[in-house]
PDB file of C-alpha atoms and ligand atoms in Angstrom:
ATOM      1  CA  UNK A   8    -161.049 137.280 -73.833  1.00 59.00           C
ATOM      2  CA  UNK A   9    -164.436 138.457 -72.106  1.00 70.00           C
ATOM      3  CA  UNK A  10    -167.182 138.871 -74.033  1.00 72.00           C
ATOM      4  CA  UNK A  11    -167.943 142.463 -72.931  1.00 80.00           C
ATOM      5  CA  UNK A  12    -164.226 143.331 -73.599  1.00 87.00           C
ATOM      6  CA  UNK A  13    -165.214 142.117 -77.082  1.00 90.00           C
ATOM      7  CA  UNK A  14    -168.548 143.804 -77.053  1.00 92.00           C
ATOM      8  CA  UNK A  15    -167.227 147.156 -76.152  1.00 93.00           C
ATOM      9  CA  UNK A  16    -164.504 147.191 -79.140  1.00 94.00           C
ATOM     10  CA  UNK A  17    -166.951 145.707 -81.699  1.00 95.00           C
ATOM     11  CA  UNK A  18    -169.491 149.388 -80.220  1.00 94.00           C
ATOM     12  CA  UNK A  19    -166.167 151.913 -80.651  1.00 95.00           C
ATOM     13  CA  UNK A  20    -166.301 150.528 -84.451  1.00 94.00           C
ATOM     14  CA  UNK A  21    -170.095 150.712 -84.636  1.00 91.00           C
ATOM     15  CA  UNK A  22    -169.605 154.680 -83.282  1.00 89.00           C
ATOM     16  CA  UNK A  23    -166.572 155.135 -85.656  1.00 91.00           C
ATOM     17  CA  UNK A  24    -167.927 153.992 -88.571  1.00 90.00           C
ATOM     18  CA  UNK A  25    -171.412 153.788 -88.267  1.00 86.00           C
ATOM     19  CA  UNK A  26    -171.626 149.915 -88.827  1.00 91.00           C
ATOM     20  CA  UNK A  27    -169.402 146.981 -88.169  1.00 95.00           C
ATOM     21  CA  UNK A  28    -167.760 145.834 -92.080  1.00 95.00           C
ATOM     22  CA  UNK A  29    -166.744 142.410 -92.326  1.00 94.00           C
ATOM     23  CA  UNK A  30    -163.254 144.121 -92.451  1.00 95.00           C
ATOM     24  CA  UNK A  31    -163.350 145.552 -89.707  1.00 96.00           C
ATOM     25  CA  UNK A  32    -164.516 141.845 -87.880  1.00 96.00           C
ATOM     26  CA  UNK A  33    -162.059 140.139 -89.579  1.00 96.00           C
ATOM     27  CA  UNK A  34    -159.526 143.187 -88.520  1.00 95.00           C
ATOM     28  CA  UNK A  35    -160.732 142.783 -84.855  1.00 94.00           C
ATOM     29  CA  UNK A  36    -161.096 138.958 -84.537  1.00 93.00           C
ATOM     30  CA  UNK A  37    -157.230 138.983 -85.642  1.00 93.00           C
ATOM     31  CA  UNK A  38    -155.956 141.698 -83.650  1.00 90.00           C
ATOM     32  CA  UNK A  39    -157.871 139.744 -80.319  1.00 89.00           C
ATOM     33  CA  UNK A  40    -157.059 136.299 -81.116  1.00 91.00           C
ATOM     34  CA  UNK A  41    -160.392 135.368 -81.537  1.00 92.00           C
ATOM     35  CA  UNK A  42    -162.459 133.806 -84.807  1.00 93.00           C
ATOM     36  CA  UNK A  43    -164.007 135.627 -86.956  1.00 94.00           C
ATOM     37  CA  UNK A  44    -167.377 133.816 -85.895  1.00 94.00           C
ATOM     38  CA  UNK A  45    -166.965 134.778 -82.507  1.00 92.00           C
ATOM     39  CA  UNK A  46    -166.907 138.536 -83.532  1.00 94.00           C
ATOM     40  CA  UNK A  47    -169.823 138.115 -86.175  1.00 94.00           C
ATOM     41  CA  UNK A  48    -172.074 135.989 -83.099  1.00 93.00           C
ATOM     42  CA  UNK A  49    -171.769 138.873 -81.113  1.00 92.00           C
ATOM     43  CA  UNK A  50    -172.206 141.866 -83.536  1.00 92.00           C
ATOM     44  CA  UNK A  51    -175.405 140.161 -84.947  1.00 90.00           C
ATOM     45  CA  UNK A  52    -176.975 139.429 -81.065  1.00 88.00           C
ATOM     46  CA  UNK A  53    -176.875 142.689 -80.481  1.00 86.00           C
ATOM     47  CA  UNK A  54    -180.080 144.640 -82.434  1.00 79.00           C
ATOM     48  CA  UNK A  55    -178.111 148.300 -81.882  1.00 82.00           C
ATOM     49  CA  UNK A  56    -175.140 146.881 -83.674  1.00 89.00           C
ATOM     50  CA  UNK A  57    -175.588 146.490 -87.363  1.00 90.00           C
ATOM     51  CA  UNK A  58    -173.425 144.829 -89.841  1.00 91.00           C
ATOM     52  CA  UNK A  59    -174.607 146.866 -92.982  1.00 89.00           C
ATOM     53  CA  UNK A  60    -174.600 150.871 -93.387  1.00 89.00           C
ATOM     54  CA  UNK A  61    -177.067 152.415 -91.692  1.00 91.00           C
ATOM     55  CA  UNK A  62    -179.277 155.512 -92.425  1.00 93.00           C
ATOM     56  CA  UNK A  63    -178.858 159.053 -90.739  1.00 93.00           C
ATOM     57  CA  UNK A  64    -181.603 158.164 -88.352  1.00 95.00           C
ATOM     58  CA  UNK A  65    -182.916 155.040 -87.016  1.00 94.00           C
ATOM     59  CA  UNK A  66    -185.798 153.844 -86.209  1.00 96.00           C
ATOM     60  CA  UNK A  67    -186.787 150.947 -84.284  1.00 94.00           C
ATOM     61  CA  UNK A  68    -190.711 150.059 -83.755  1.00 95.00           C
ATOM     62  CA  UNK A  69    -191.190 147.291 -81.031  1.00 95.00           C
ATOM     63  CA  UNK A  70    -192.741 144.084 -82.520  1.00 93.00           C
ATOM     64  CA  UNK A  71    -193.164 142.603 -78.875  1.00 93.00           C
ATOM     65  CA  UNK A  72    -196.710 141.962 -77.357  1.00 93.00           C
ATOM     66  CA  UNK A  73    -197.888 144.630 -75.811  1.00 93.00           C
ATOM     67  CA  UNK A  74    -197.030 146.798 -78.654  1.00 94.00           C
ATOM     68  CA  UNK A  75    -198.562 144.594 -80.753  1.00 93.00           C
ATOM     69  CA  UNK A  76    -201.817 144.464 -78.862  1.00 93.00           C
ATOM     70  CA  UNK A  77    -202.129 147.574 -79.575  1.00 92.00           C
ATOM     71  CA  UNK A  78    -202.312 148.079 -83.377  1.00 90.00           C
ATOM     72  CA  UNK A  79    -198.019 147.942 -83.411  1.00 89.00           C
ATOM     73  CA  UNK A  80    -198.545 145.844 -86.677  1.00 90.00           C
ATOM     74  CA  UNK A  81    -200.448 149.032 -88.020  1.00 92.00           C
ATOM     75  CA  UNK A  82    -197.943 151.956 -86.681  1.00 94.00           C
ATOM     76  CA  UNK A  83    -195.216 149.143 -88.682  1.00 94.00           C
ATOM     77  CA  UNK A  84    -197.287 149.533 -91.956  1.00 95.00           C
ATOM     78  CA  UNK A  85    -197.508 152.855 -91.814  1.00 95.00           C
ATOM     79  CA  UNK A  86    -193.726 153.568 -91.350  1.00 95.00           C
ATOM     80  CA  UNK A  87    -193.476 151.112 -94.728  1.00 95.00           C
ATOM     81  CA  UNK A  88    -195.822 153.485 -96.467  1.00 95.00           C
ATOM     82  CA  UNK A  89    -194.811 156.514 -95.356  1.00 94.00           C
ATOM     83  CA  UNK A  90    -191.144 155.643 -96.582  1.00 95.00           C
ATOM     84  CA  UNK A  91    -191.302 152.830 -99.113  1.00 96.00           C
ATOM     85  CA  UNK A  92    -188.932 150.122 -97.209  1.00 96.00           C
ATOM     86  CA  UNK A  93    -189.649 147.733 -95.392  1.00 95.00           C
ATOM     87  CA  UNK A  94    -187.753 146.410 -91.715  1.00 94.00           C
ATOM     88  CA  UNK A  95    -184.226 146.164 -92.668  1.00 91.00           C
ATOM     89  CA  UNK A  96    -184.141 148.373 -95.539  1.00 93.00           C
ATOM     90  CA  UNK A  97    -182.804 152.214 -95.593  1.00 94.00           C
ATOM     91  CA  UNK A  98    -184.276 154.685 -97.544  1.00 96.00           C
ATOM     92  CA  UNK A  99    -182.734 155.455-101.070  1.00 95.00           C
ATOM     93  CA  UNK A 100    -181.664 158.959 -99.767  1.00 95.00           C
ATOM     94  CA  UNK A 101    -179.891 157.473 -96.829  1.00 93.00           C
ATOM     95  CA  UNK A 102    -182.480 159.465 -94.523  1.00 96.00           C
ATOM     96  CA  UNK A 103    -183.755 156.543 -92.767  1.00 97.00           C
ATOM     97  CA  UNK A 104    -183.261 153.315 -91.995  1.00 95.00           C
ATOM     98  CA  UNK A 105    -186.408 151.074 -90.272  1.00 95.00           C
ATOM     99  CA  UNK A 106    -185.888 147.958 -88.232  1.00 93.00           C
ATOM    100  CA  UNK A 107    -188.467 146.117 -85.688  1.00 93.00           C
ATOM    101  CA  UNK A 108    -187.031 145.279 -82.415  1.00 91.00           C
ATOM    102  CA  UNK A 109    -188.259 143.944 -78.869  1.00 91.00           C
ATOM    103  CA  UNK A 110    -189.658 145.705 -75.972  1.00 94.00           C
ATOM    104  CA  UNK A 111    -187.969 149.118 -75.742  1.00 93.00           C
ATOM    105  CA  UNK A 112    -189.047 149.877 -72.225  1.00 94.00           C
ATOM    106  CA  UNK A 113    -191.683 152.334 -73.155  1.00 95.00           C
ATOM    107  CA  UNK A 114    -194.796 149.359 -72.672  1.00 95.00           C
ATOM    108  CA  UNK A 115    -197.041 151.848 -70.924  1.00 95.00           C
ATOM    109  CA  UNK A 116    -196.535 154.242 -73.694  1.00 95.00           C
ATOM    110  CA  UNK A 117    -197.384 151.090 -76.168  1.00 95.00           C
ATOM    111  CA  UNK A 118    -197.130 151.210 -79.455  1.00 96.00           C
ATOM    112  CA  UNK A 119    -193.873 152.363 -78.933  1.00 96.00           C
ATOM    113  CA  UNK A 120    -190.757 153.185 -81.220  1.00 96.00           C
ATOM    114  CA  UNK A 121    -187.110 154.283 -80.697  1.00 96.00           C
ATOM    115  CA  UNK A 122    -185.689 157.075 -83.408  1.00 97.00           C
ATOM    116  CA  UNK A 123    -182.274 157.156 -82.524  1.00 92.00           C
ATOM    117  CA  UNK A 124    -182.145 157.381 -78.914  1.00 90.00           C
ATOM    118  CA  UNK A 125    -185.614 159.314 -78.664  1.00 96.00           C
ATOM    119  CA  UNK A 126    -188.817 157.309 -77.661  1.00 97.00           C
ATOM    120  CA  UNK A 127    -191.638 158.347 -79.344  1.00 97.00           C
ATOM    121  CA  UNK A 128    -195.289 156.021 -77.601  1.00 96.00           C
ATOM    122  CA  UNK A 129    -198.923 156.139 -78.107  1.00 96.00           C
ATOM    123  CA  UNK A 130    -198.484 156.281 -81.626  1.00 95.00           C
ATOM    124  CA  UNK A 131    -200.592 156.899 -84.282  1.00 94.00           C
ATOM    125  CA  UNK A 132    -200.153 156.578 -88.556  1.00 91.00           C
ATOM    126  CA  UNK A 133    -200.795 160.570 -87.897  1.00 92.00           C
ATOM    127  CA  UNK A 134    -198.485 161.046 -85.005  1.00 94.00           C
ATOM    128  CA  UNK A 135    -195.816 159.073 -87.287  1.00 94.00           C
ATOM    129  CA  UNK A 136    -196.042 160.950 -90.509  1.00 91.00           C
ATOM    130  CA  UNK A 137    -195.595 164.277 -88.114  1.00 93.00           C
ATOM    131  CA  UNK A 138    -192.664 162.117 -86.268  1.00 96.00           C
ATOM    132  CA  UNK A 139    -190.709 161.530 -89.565  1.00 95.00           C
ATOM    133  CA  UNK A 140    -191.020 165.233 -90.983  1.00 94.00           C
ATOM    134  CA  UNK A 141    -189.263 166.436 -87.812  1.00 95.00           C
ATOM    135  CA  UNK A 142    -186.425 164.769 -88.946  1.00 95.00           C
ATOM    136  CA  UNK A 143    -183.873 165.628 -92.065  1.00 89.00           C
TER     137      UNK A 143
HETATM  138  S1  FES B   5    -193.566 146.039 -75.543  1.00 86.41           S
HETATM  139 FE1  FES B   5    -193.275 147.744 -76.817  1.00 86.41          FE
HETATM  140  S2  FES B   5    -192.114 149.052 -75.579  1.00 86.41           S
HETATM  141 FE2  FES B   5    -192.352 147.315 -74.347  1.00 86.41          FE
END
């Protein structure tokens, strides 16, 4: 089996459910003749696939260089303040979950950070307490 084939049933169960269970990559891996392994290598390359539950809104800060250069460790810190978790956790409520990731395309706009699918640059610990009170 290709790998996107794979890929693209591994993202219908990510949409479905909202995560990928080890179920439902045990499920798949059977039903495609594949190992279990093989599912789990892909679902954890991927950073918009996640294999716990995930919050109502995501949010994704960029740990690579030139977001870093430019106080990204800082805009990171103040997420963890602002919410109480740190990168990997989700919020008690279930509001939010926070995860770092790599260059989100937005490098001119540095630091940058993904909520959902909305890119949010030039961020400041102000700009990101506004940022999160937009969202319920
Ligand atoms: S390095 Fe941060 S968006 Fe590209």
């Amino acid at each position: 089996m290709e790998r996107t084939e794979l890929l693209g049933i591994i993202k219908a169960e990510q949409e479905k459910e909202g995560f990928v269970s080890e179920e439902a990559m045990a499920g798949m891996a059977q039903k495609m003749g594949v190992s279990v392994g093989d599912v789990y290598g892909v679902t954890t390359f991927y950073s918009f696939l996640s294999t716990k539950p995930l919050g109502r809104h995501v949010i994704r800060i960029c740990k690579s260089v030139p977001c870093f250069l430019k106080n990204g460790e800082m805009i990171a810190a103040s997420i963890e303040t602002e919410l109480g978790i740190a990168p990997g956790e989700t919020t008690a409520d279930g509001r939010f979950t926070f995860e770092l990731t790599n260059c989100i395309g937005a490098c001119d706009q540095a630091p940058a950070m993904l909520v959902d699918d909305e890119v949010y640059g030039e961020l400041t610990p102000g700009k990101i307490k506004e940022i999160l009170q937009s969202y319920d």
